[in-house]
Amino acid sequence: MIGGVAGSETVDSLVARPEASVATASDIGPRRVNEDRALAVISEHDGSWVIAVADGLGGHTRGDEAAQAAVEGLPQRIASPEDMAVAFEEANERVLALTGPESWQRNLPLFMFPMSTLTVAAWTPKGGLLIGWMGDTLPFVATAGPDGLRGFCCGRPHRSPDGSIDICLGMPPMDAQARAGFVEVEIVGESGEGSRPDAVILASDGAWEPFVYRYGADWLSDDAATSGIGAACGPSAETADDIVGRVLAEAVRLGLNDNATIAAALWR
């Protein structure tokens, strides 16, 4: 909800700004522990928001703690690509800290390192929309049309040919020359009212994979209103709660093989 008025803002600028809502939803699926974590915060001052989804890396110890560390310290305002890069660097340091400073000398097996994927989307009136991701938690954008939302994935899974994650938080250095805690984050940005989508949806791999298993990999890039992420959002989504509830319910209906978590922001 929009509340509060900055001293330099006019009534006209407030009227022109659409209202946004943010929300998260999660399902444990067939797992014994839910290792997904999500965040959704919105400013009552100027409508700025941050949403995020983190997924503990499968097969690694304390994945739920890694995902929690990834989201719990995220800033509530991210206004530039530099801000987004710093947010990921700090999240990476929090996940690395779970292993402890002595671990680099002990040569622990790789599965003993807590690791997490992370995707973050943020919007501010001046900075516009920014989306950063690493791992296989993916971002989607959607635009409202006469038949509902049309959307597509604007990221890609960071997976090796064997299916393992090749970029994530908490990854130890692969050789003596590598810097512990190095972060490679991909960022896409859309600034200005003309290029901003109407909805942003973040989904852990457990939430988007049921759709790909059912409809094929083209589902990720399908922007037709009758299929793709837009169809999963439903024809008349009025709030972010509508989106996360409908997408998660459809993923559950198709069949979950993992924890499934959705975060969304919607302008209406």
PDB file of C-alpha atoms in Angstrom:
ATOM      1  CA  MET A   1       0.000   0.000   0.000  1.00  0.00           C
ATOM      2  CA  ILE A   2       1.191   3.538  -0.744  1.00  0.00           C
ATOM      3  CA  GLY A   3       1.352   5.853   2.198  1.00  0.00           C
ATOM      4  CA  GLY A   4       3.408   8.847   3.274  1.00  0.00           C
ATOM      5  CA  VAL A   5       4.334  11.703   0.976  1.00  0.00           C
ATOM      6  CA  ALA A   6       7.867  12.833   0.208  1.00  0.00           C
ATOM      7  CA  GLY A   7       8.258  16.589   0.460  1.00  0.00           C
ATOM      8  CA  SER A   8       9.037  17.047  -3.245  1.00  0.00           C
ATOM      9  CA  GLU A   9       6.187  14.863  -4.534  1.00  0.00           C
ATOM     10  CA  THR A  10       2.980  16.295  -5.937  1.00  0.00           C
ATOM     11  CA  VAL A  11      -0.547  14.996  -5.674  1.00  0.00           C
ATOM     12  CA  ASP A  12      -0.450  14.248  -9.418  1.00  0.00           C
ATOM     13  CA  SER A  13       2.621  12.021  -9.046  1.00  0.00           C
ATOM     14  CA  LEU A  14       0.909  10.048  -6.309  1.00  0.00           C
ATOM     15  CA  VAL A  15      -2.215   9.567  -8.384  1.00  0.00           C
ATOM     16  CA  ALA A  16      -0.142   8.405 -11.375  1.00  0.00           C
ATOM     17  CA  ARG A  17       1.684   5.758  -9.378  1.00  0.00           C
ATOM     18  CA  PRO A  18      -0.123   2.393  -9.472  1.00  0.00           C
ATOM     19  CA  GLU A  19      -0.577   0.534  -6.236  1.00  0.00           C
ATOM     20  CA  ALA A  20       1.548  -2.556  -5.701  1.00  0.00           C
ATOM     21  CA  SER A  21       1.118  -5.655  -3.547  1.00  0.00           C
ATOM     22  CA  VAL A  22       3.670  -8.335  -2.597  1.00  0.00           C
ATOM     23  CA  ALA A  23       3.237 -11.846  -1.209  1.00  0.00           C
ATOM     24  CA  THR A  24       4.865 -15.255  -0.723  1.00  0.00           C
ATOM     25  CA  ALA A  25       3.573 -18.840  -0.494  1.00  0.00           C
ATOM     26  CA  SER A  26       5.304 -22.178   0.088  1.00  0.00           C
ATOM     27  CA  ASP A  27       4.545 -25.903   0.165  1.00  0.00           C
ATOM     28  CA  ILE A  28       6.795 -28.523   1.734  1.00  0.00           C
ATOM     29  CA  GLY A  29       5.890 -31.055  -0.963  1.00  0.00           C
ATOM     30  CA  PRO A  30       7.159 -34.619  -0.353  1.00  0.00           C
ATOM     31  CA  ARG A  31      10.198 -33.501   1.644  1.00  0.00           C
ATOM     32  CA  ARG A  32      10.564 -33.903   5.410  1.00  0.00           C
ATOM     33  CA  VAL A  33      11.944 -30.357   5.791  1.00  0.00           C
ATOM     34  CA  ASN A  34      11.122 -27.195   3.869  1.00  0.00           C
ATOM     35  CA  GLU A  35      14.497 -25.717   2.835  1.00  0.00           C
ATOM     36  CA  ASP A  36      12.907 -22.845   0.885  1.00  0.00           C
ATOM     37  CA  ARG A  37      12.715 -19.346   2.352  1.00  0.00           C
ATOM     38  CA  ALA A  38      11.045 -16.219   0.982  1.00  0.00           C
ATOM     39  CA  LEU A  39      10.802 -12.495   1.672  1.00  0.00           C
ATOM     40  CA  ALA A  40       8.288  -9.836   0.599  1.00  0.00           C
ATOM     41  CA  VAL A  41       8.473  -6.265   1.937  1.00  0.00           C
ATOM     42  CA  ILE A  42       6.919  -3.039   0.653  1.00  0.00           C
ATOM     43  CA  SER A  43       7.455   0.567   1.743  1.00  0.00           C
ATOM     44  CA  GLU A  44       4.440   2.533   2.922  1.00  0.00           C
ATOM     45  CA  HIS A  45       6.388   5.694   2.091  1.00  0.00           C
ATOM     46  CA  ASP A  46       6.873   5.417  -1.671  1.00  0.00           C
ATOM     47  CA  GLY A  47       5.735   1.943  -2.732  1.00  0.00           C
ATOM     48  CA  SER A  48       9.267   0.544  -3.113  1.00  0.00           C
ATOM     49  CA  TRP A  49       9.426  -3.212  -2.620  1.00  0.00           C
ATOM     50  CA  VAL A  50      11.765  -6.200  -2.409  1.00  0.00           C
ATOM     51  CA  ILE A  51      10.813  -9.834  -2.931  1.00  0.00           C
ATOM     52  CA  ALA A  52      13.138 -12.840  -2.741  1.00  0.00           C
ATOM     53  CA  VAL A  53      13.177 -16.639  -2.829  1.00  0.00           C
ATOM     54  CA  ALA A  54      16.083 -18.799  -1.619  1.00  0.00           C
ATOM     55  CA  ASP A  55      16.354 -22.587  -1.821  1.00  0.00           C
ATOM     56  CA  GLY A  56      18.754 -24.680   0.227  1.00  0.00           C
ATOM     57  CA  LEU A  57      20.947 -26.612  -2.190  1.00  0.00           C
ATOM     58  CA  GLY A  58      19.855 -30.243  -2.350  1.00  0.00           C
ATOM     59  CA  GLY A  59      22.275 -32.770  -0.890  1.00  0.00           C
ATOM     60  CA  HIS A  60      24.155 -30.178   1.140  1.00  0.00           C
ATOM     61  CA  THR A  61      24.061 -29.963   4.905  1.00  0.00           C
ATOM     62  CA  ARG A  62      21.848 -27.374   6.645  1.00  0.00           C
ATOM     63  CA  GLY A  63      20.201 -26.181   3.461  1.00  0.00           C
ATOM     64  CA  ASP A  64      17.325 -24.616   5.390  1.00  0.00           C
ATOM     65  CA  GLU A  65      19.782 -22.531   7.431  1.00  0.00           C
ATOM     66  CA  ALA A  66      21.587 -21.470   4.266  1.00  0.00           C
ATOM     67  CA  ALA A  67      18.348 -20.307   2.650  1.00  0.00           C
ATOM     68  CA  GLN A  68      17.345 -18.471   5.823  1.00  0.00           C
ATOM     69  CA  ALA A  69      20.728 -16.747   5.981  1.00  0.00           C
ATOM     70  CA  ALA A  70      20.359 -15.754   2.329  1.00  0.00           C
ATOM     71  CA  VAL A  71      17.089 -13.847   2.809  1.00  0.00           C
ATOM     72  CA  GLU A  72      17.119 -12.678   6.411  1.00  0.00           C
ATOM     73  CA  GLY A  73      19.649  -9.872   5.974  1.00  0.00           C
ATOM     74  CA  LEU A  74      18.470  -8.555   2.605  1.00  0.00           C
ATOM     75  CA  PRO A  75      17.910  -4.779   2.502  1.00  0.00           C
ATOM     76  CA  GLN A  76      14.344  -3.527   2.245  1.00  0.00           C
ATOM     77  CA  ARG A  77      15.312  -1.134  -0.555  1.00  0.00           C
ATOM     78  CA  ILE A  78      17.507  -1.901  -3.588  1.00  0.00           C
ATOM     79  CA  ALA A  79      17.753   1.051  -5.949  1.00  0.00           C
ATOM     80  CA  SER A  80      20.660   0.265  -8.327  1.00  0.00           C
ATOM     81  CA  PRO A  81      22.601  -2.637  -9.873  1.00  0.00           C
ATOM     82  CA  GLU A  82      25.382  -1.819  -7.418  1.00  0.00           C
ATOM     83  CA  ASP A  83      22.938  -2.184  -4.513  1.00  0.00           C
ATOM     84  CA  MET A  84      21.820  -5.540  -5.903  1.00  0.00           C
ATOM     85  CA  ALA A  85      25.397  -6.795  -6.261  1.00  0.00           C
ATOM     86  CA  VAL A  86      26.167  -5.782  -2.671  1.00  0.00           C
ATOM     87  CA  ALA A  87      23.002  -7.517  -1.439  1.00  0.00           C
ATOM     88  CA  PHE A  88      24.180 -10.778  -3.034  1.00  0.00           C
ATOM     89  CA  GLU A  89      27.732 -10.386  -1.749  1.00  0.00           C
ATOM     90  CA  GLU A  90      26.478  -9.878   1.794  1.00  0.00           C
ATOM     91  CA  ALA A  91      24.066 -12.812   1.480  1.00  0.00           C
ATOM     92  CA  ASN A  92      26.951 -14.949   0.297  1.00  0.00           C
ATOM     93  CA  GLU A  93      29.044 -13.960   3.314  1.00  0.00           C
ATOM     94  CA  ARG A  94      26.185 -14.909   5.646  1.00  0.00           C
ATOM     95  CA  VAL A  95      25.906 -18.356   4.063  1.00  0.00           C
ATOM     96  CA  LEU A  96      29.686 -18.858   4.110  1.00  0.00           C
ATOM     97  CA  ALA A  97      29.723 -17.981   7.806  1.00  0.00           C
ATOM     98  CA  LEU A  98      27.584 -21.053   8.536  1.00  0.00           C
ATOM     99  CA  THR A  99      30.555 -23.264   7.689  1.00  0.00           C
ATOM    100  CA  GLY A 100      32.952 -21.341   9.903  1.00  0.00           C
ATOM    101  CA  PRO A 101      36.405 -19.862   9.339  1.00  0.00           C
ATOM    102  CA  GLU A 102      38.286 -23.064  10.125  1.00  0.00           C
ATOM    103  CA  SER A 103      36.664 -25.082   7.353  1.00  0.00           C
ATOM    104  CA  TRP A 104      38.947 -23.878   4.547  1.00  0.00           C
ATOM    105  CA  GLN A 105      41.898 -25.617   6.218  1.00  0.00           C
ATOM    106  CA  ARG A 106      39.964 -28.777   7.071  1.00  0.00           C
ATOM    107  CA  ASN A 107      39.124 -29.582   3.411  1.00  0.00           C
ATOM    108  CA  LEU A 108      35.583 -30.605   4.176  1.00  0.00           C
ATOM    109  CA  PRO A 109      33.711 -32.645   1.564  1.00  0.00           C
ATOM    110  CA  LEU A 110      31.708 -30.359  -0.695  1.00  0.00           C
ATOM    111  CA  PHE A 111      28.345 -31.611   0.594  1.00  0.00           C
ATOM    112  CA  MET A 112      29.269 -30.366   4.070  1.00  0.00           C
ATOM    113  CA  PHE A 113      29.147 -26.733   2.940  1.00  0.00           C
ATOM    114  CA  PRO A 114      25.712 -25.126   3.441  1.00  0.00           C
ATOM    115  CA  MET A 115      24.727 -23.586   0.090  1.00  0.00           C
ATOM    116  CA  SER A 116      21.697 -21.807  -1.297  1.00  0.00           C
ATOM    117  CA  THR A 117      20.234 -20.431  -4.495  1.00  0.00           C
ATOM    118  CA  LEU A 118      18.805 -16.899  -4.406  1.00  0.00           C
ATOM    119  CA  THR A 119      16.679 -14.687  -6.631  1.00  0.00           C
ATOM    120  CA  VAL A 120      15.789 -11.104  -5.678  1.00  0.00           C
ATOM    121  CA  ALA A 121      13.540  -8.576  -7.427  1.00  0.00           C
ATOM    122  CA  ALA A 122      13.293  -4.963  -6.292  1.00  0.00           C
ATOM    123  CA  TRP A 123      11.558  -1.820  -7.487  1.00  0.00           C
ATOM    124  CA  THR A 124      11.962   1.848  -6.545  1.00  0.00           C
ATOM    125  CA  PRO A 125      10.344   4.880  -8.194  1.00  0.00           C
ATOM    126  CA  LYS A 126      13.690   6.261  -9.393  1.00  0.00           C
ATOM    127  CA  GLY A 127      15.710   3.085  -9.903  1.00  0.00           C
ATOM    128  CA  GLY A 128      12.992   1.080 -11.609  1.00  0.00           C
ATOM    129  CA  LEU A 129      12.911  -2.704 -11.608  1.00  0.00           C
ATOM    130  CA  LEU A 130      16.004  -4.808 -10.883  1.00  0.00           C
ATOM    131  CA  ILE A 131      16.182  -8.598 -10.780  1.00  0.00           C
ATOM    132  CA  GLY A 132      19.221 -10.601  -9.659  1.00  0.00           C
ATOM    133  CA  TRP A 133      19.521 -14.360  -9.575  1.00  0.00           C
ATOM    134  CA  MET A 134      21.928 -17.243  -9.081  1.00  0.00           C
ATOM    135  CA  GLY A 135      21.237 -20.938  -9.014  1.00  0.00           C
ATOM    136  CA  ASP A 136      17.982 -22.408 -10.311  1.00  0.00           C
ATOM    137  CA  THR A 137      15.470 -20.245  -8.471  1.00  0.00           C
ATOM    138  CA  LEU A 138      14.064 -18.316 -11.434  1.00  0.00           C
ATOM    139  CA  PRO A 139      12.448 -14.917 -12.117  1.00  0.00           C
ATOM    140  CA  PHE A 140       9.448 -14.374 -14.390  1.00  0.00           C
ATOM    141  CA  VAL A 141       7.839 -11.161 -15.627  1.00  0.00           C
ATOM    142  CA  ALA A 142       4.275 -10.744 -16.872  1.00  0.00           C
ATOM    143  CA  THR A 143       2.214  -8.019 -18.508  1.00  0.00           C
ATOM    144  CA  ALA A 144      -1.550  -7.632 -18.254  1.00  0.00           C
ATOM    145  CA  GLY A 145      -3.602  -8.069 -21.425  1.00  0.00           C
ATOM    146  CA  PRO A 146      -7.280  -8.493 -22.322  1.00  0.00           C
ATOM    147  CA  ASP A 147      -7.096 -12.235 -21.676  1.00  0.00           C
ATOM    148  CA  GLY A 148      -5.048 -12.028 -18.488  1.00  0.00           C
ATOM    149  CA  LEU A 149      -1.331 -11.931 -17.764  1.00  0.00           C
ATOM    150  CA  ARG A 150       1.231 -12.873 -20.405  1.00  0.00           C
ATOM    151  CA  GLY A 151       4.637 -13.797 -19.051  1.00  0.00           C
ATOM    152  CA  PHE A 152       7.957 -15.525 -19.503  1.00  0.00           C
ATOM    153  CA  CYS A 153      11.134 -16.414 -17.621  1.00  0.00           C
ATOM    154  CA  CYS A 154      13.732 -13.646 -17.787  1.00  0.00           C
ATOM    155  CA  GLY A 155      16.529 -15.727 -16.250  1.00  0.00           C
ATOM    156  CA  ARG A 156      18.059 -19.135 -16.813  1.00  0.00           C
ATOM    157  CA  PRO A 157      18.982 -22.026 -14.501  1.00  0.00           C
ATOM    158  CA  HIS A 158      22.656 -22.030 -13.549  1.00  0.00           C
ATOM    159  CA  ARG A 159      23.034 -25.757 -14.075  1.00  0.00           C
ATOM    160  CA  SER A 160      25.828 -27.908 -15.444  1.00  0.00           C
ATOM    161  CA  PRO A 161      25.031 -30.592 -18.050  1.00  0.00           C
ATOM    162  CA  ASP A 162      24.832 -33.161 -15.248  1.00  0.00           C
ATOM    163  CA  GLY A 163      22.159 -31.077 -13.501  1.00  0.00           C
ATOM    164  CA  SER A 164      24.310 -29.751 -10.648  1.00  0.00           C
ATOM    165  CA  ILE A 165      24.237 -26.056  -9.710  1.00  0.00           C
ATOM    166  CA  ASP A 166      27.353 -24.226 -10.878  1.00  0.00           C
ATOM    167  CA  ILE A 167      26.634 -20.808  -9.301  1.00  0.00           C
ATOM    168  CA  CYS A 168      25.230 -20.460  -5.786  1.00  0.00           C
ATOM    169  CA  LEU A 169      25.717 -18.845  -2.397  1.00  0.00           C
ATOM    170  CA  GLY A 170      28.196 -20.460   0.006  1.00  0.00           C
ATOM    171  CA  MET A 171      30.279 -22.171  -2.673  1.00  0.00           C
ATOM    172  CA  PRO A 172      33.876 -22.661  -1.470  1.00  0.00           C
ATOM    173  CA  PRO A 173      36.832 -21.656  -3.682  1.00  0.00           C
ATOM    174  CA  MET A 174      37.616 -24.298  -6.292  1.00  0.00           C
ATOM    175  CA  ASP A 175      41.379 -23.692  -6.156  1.00  0.00           C
ATOM    176  CA  ALA A 176      43.979 -21.855  -4.094  1.00  0.00           C
ATOM    177  CA  GLN A 177      43.845 -18.811  -6.364  1.00  0.00           C
ATOM    178  CA  ALA A 178      40.076 -18.326  -6.057  1.00  0.00           C
ATOM    179  CA  ARG A 179      38.727 -15.911  -3.493  1.00  0.00           C
ATOM    180  CA  ALA A 180      36.423 -17.435  -0.900  1.00  0.00           C
ATOM    181  CA  GLY A 181      33.020 -15.877  -1.190  1.00  0.00           C
ATOM    182  CA  PHE A 182      33.292 -14.773  -4.802  1.00  0.00           C
ATOM    183  CA  VAL A 183      29.818 -14.014  -6.138  1.00  0.00           C
ATOM    184  CA  GLU A 184      28.773 -14.103  -9.777  1.00  0.00           C
ATOM    185  CA  VAL A 185      25.257 -12.711  -9.939  1.00  0.00           C
ATOM    186  CA  GLU A 186      23.258 -11.959 -13.064  1.00  0.00           C
ATOM    187  CA  ILE A 187      21.191  -8.768 -13.026  1.00  0.00           C
ATOM    188  CA  VAL A 188      18.545  -7.557 -15.418  1.00  0.00           C
ATOM    189  CA  GLY A 189      17.028  -4.101 -15.121  1.00  0.00           C
ATOM    190  CA  GLU A 190      13.998  -2.342 -16.524  1.00  0.00           C
ATOM    191  CA  SER A 191      13.572   1.346 -15.752  1.00  0.00           C
ATOM    192  CA  GLY A 192      10.703   3.670 -16.486  1.00  0.00           C
ATOM    193  CA  GLU A 193       6.963   3.222 -16.662  1.00  0.00           C
ATOM    194  CA  GLY A 194       7.046   2.176 -20.327  1.00  0.00           C
ATOM    195  CA  SER A 195       9.166  -0.926 -19.826  1.00  0.00           C
ATOM    196  CA  ARG A 196       7.944  -2.095 -16.452  1.00  0.00           C
ATOM    197  CA  PRO A 197       5.926  -5.344 -16.382  1.00  0.00           C
ATOM    198  CA  ASP A 198       2.714  -5.610 -14.400  1.00  0.00           C
ATOM    199  CA  ALA A 199       3.888  -8.565 -12.322  1.00  0.00           C
ATOM    200  CA  VAL A 200       7.130 -10.176 -11.198  1.00  0.00           C
ATOM    201  CA  ILE A 201       7.091 -13.796 -10.025  1.00  0.00           C
ATOM    202  CA  LEU A 202       9.994 -15.651  -8.392  1.00  0.00           C
ATOM    203  CA  ALA A 203       9.872 -19.445  -8.151  1.00  0.00           C
ATOM    204  CA  SER A 204      12.121 -22.057  -6.575  1.00  0.00           C
ATOM    205  CA  ASP A 205      12.956 -24.995  -8.816  1.00  0.00           C
ATOM    206  CA  GLY A 206      10.398 -27.113  -6.980  1.00  0.00           C
ATOM    207  CA  ALA A 207       7.710 -24.640  -8.058  1.00  0.00           C
ATOM    208  CA  TRP A 208       8.579 -24.192 -11.755  1.00  0.00           C
ATOM    209  CA  GLU A 209       9.752 -27.717 -12.599  1.00  0.00           C
ATOM    210  CA  PRO A 210       6.250 -29.309 -12.410  1.00  0.00           C
ATOM    211  CA  PHE A 211       5.179 -27.005 -15.258  1.00  0.00           C
ATOM    212  CA  VAL A 212       8.233 -27.903 -17.374  1.00  0.00           C
ATOM    213  CA  TYR A 213       7.701 -31.622 -16.745  1.00  0.00           C
ATOM    214  CA  ARG A 214       4.095 -31.244 -17.911  1.00  0.00           C
ATOM    215  CA  TYR A 215       4.422 -28.749 -20.772  1.00  0.00           C
ATOM    216  CA  GLY A 216       8.089 -28.946 -21.789  1.00  0.00           C
ATOM    217  CA  ALA A 217      10.947 -26.447 -21.559  1.00  0.00           C
ATOM    218  CA  ASP A 218       9.144 -24.052 -23.921  1.00  0.00           C
ATOM    219  CA  TRP A 219       6.822 -23.251 -21.005  1.00  0.00           C
ATOM    220  CA  LEU A 220       9.574 -21.031 -19.578  1.00  0.00           C
ATOM    221  CA  SER A 221       9.512 -18.706 -22.586  1.00  0.00           C
ATOM    222  CA  ASP A 222       5.846 -19.026 -23.598  1.00  0.00           C
ATOM    223  CA  ASP A 223       4.146 -15.639 -23.322  1.00  0.00           C
ATOM    224  CA  ALA A 224       0.756 -16.716 -24.675  1.00  0.00           C
ATOM    225  CA  ALA A 225      -2.118 -15.942 -22.334  1.00  0.00           C
ATOM    226  CA  THR A 226      -3.407 -19.514 -22.604  1.00  0.00           C
ATOM    227  CA  SER A 227      -0.192 -21.097 -21.354  1.00  0.00           C
ATOM    228  CA  GLY A 228       3.053 -20.258 -19.596  1.00  0.00           C
ATOM    229  CA  ILE A 229       3.379 -18.426 -16.297  1.00  0.00           C
ATOM    230  CA  GLY A 230       0.564 -16.015 -17.211  1.00  0.00           C
ATOM    231  CA  ALA A 231      -1.971 -18.808 -17.407  1.00  0.00           C
ATOM    232  CA  ALA A 232      -0.753 -20.186 -14.078  1.00  0.00           C
ATOM    233  CA  CYS A 233      -1.451 -16.767 -12.521  1.00  0.00           C
ATOM    234  CA  GLY A 234      -5.081 -16.965 -13.602  1.00  0.00           C
ATOM    235  CA  PRO A 235      -7.161 -14.602 -15.756  1.00  0.00           C
ATOM    236  CA  SER A 236      -8.166 -12.108 -13.071  1.00  0.00           C
ATOM    237  CA  ALA A 237      -5.393 -11.800 -10.490  1.00  0.00           C
ATOM    238  CA  GLU A 238      -5.985  -8.634  -8.470  1.00  0.00           C
ATOM    239  CA  THR A 239      -3.270  -9.003  -5.823  1.00  0.00           C
ATOM    240  CA  ALA A 240       0.089 -10.674  -5.346  1.00  0.00           C
ATOM    241  CA  ASP A 241      -1.662 -13.084  -2.960  1.00  0.00           C
ATOM    242  CA  ASP A 242      -3.828 -14.214  -5.890  1.00  0.00           C
ATOM    243  CA  ILE A 243      -0.748 -14.920  -7.992  1.00  0.00           C
ATOM    244  CA  VAL A 244       1.280 -16.881  -5.432  1.00  0.00           C
ATOM    245  CA  GLY A 245      -1.753 -18.884  -4.349  1.00  0.00           C
ATOM    246  CA  ARG A 246      -2.781 -19.821  -7.885  1.00  0.00           C
ATOM    247  CA  VAL A 247       0.697 -20.652  -9.188  1.00  0.00           C
ATOM    248  CA  LEU A 248       1.482 -22.772  -6.139  1.00  0.00           C
ATOM    249  CA  ALA A 249      -1.883 -24.553  -6.296  1.00  0.00           C
ATOM    250  CA  GLU A 250      -1.302 -25.426  -9.951  1.00  0.00           C
ATOM    251  CA  ALA A 251       2.215 -26.690  -9.198  1.00  0.00           C
ATOM    252  CA  VAL A 252       0.775 -28.878  -6.428  1.00  0.00           C
ATOM    253  CA  ARG A 253      -1.914 -30.170  -8.803  1.00  0.00           C
ATOM    254  CA  LEU A 254       0.730 -31.123 -11.373  1.00  0.00           C
ATOM    255  CA  GLY A 255       2.741 -32.909  -8.682  1.00  0.00           C
ATOM    256  CA  LEU A 256       5.583 -31.718  -6.467  1.00  0.00           C
ATOM    257  CA  ASN A 257       8.937 -33.481  -6.253  1.00  0.00           C
ATOM    258  CA  ASP A 258      10.473 -30.872  -3.945  1.00  0.00           C
ATOM    259  CA  ASN A 259       9.679 -27.901  -1.732  1.00  0.00           C
ATOM    260  CA  ALA A 260       7.885 -25.269  -3.793  1.00  0.00           C
ATOM    261  CA  THR A 261       7.970 -21.529  -3.044  1.00  0.00           C
ATOM    262  CA  ILE A 262       6.638 -18.491  -4.908  1.00  0.00           C
ATOM    263  CA  ALA A 263       7.084 -14.749  -4.274  1.00  0.00           C
ATOM    264  CA  ALA A 264       5.309 -12.116  -6.354  1.00  0.00           C
ATOM    265  CA  ALA A 265       4.754  -8.413  -6.802  1.00  0.00           C
ATOM    266  CA  LEU A 266       1.786  -7.054  -8.749  1.00  0.00           C
ATOM    267  CA  TRP A 267       0.864  -3.535  -9.823  1.00  0.00           C
ATOM    268  CA  ARG A 268      -2.822  -2.755 -10.120  1.00  0.00           C
TER     269      ARG A 268
END
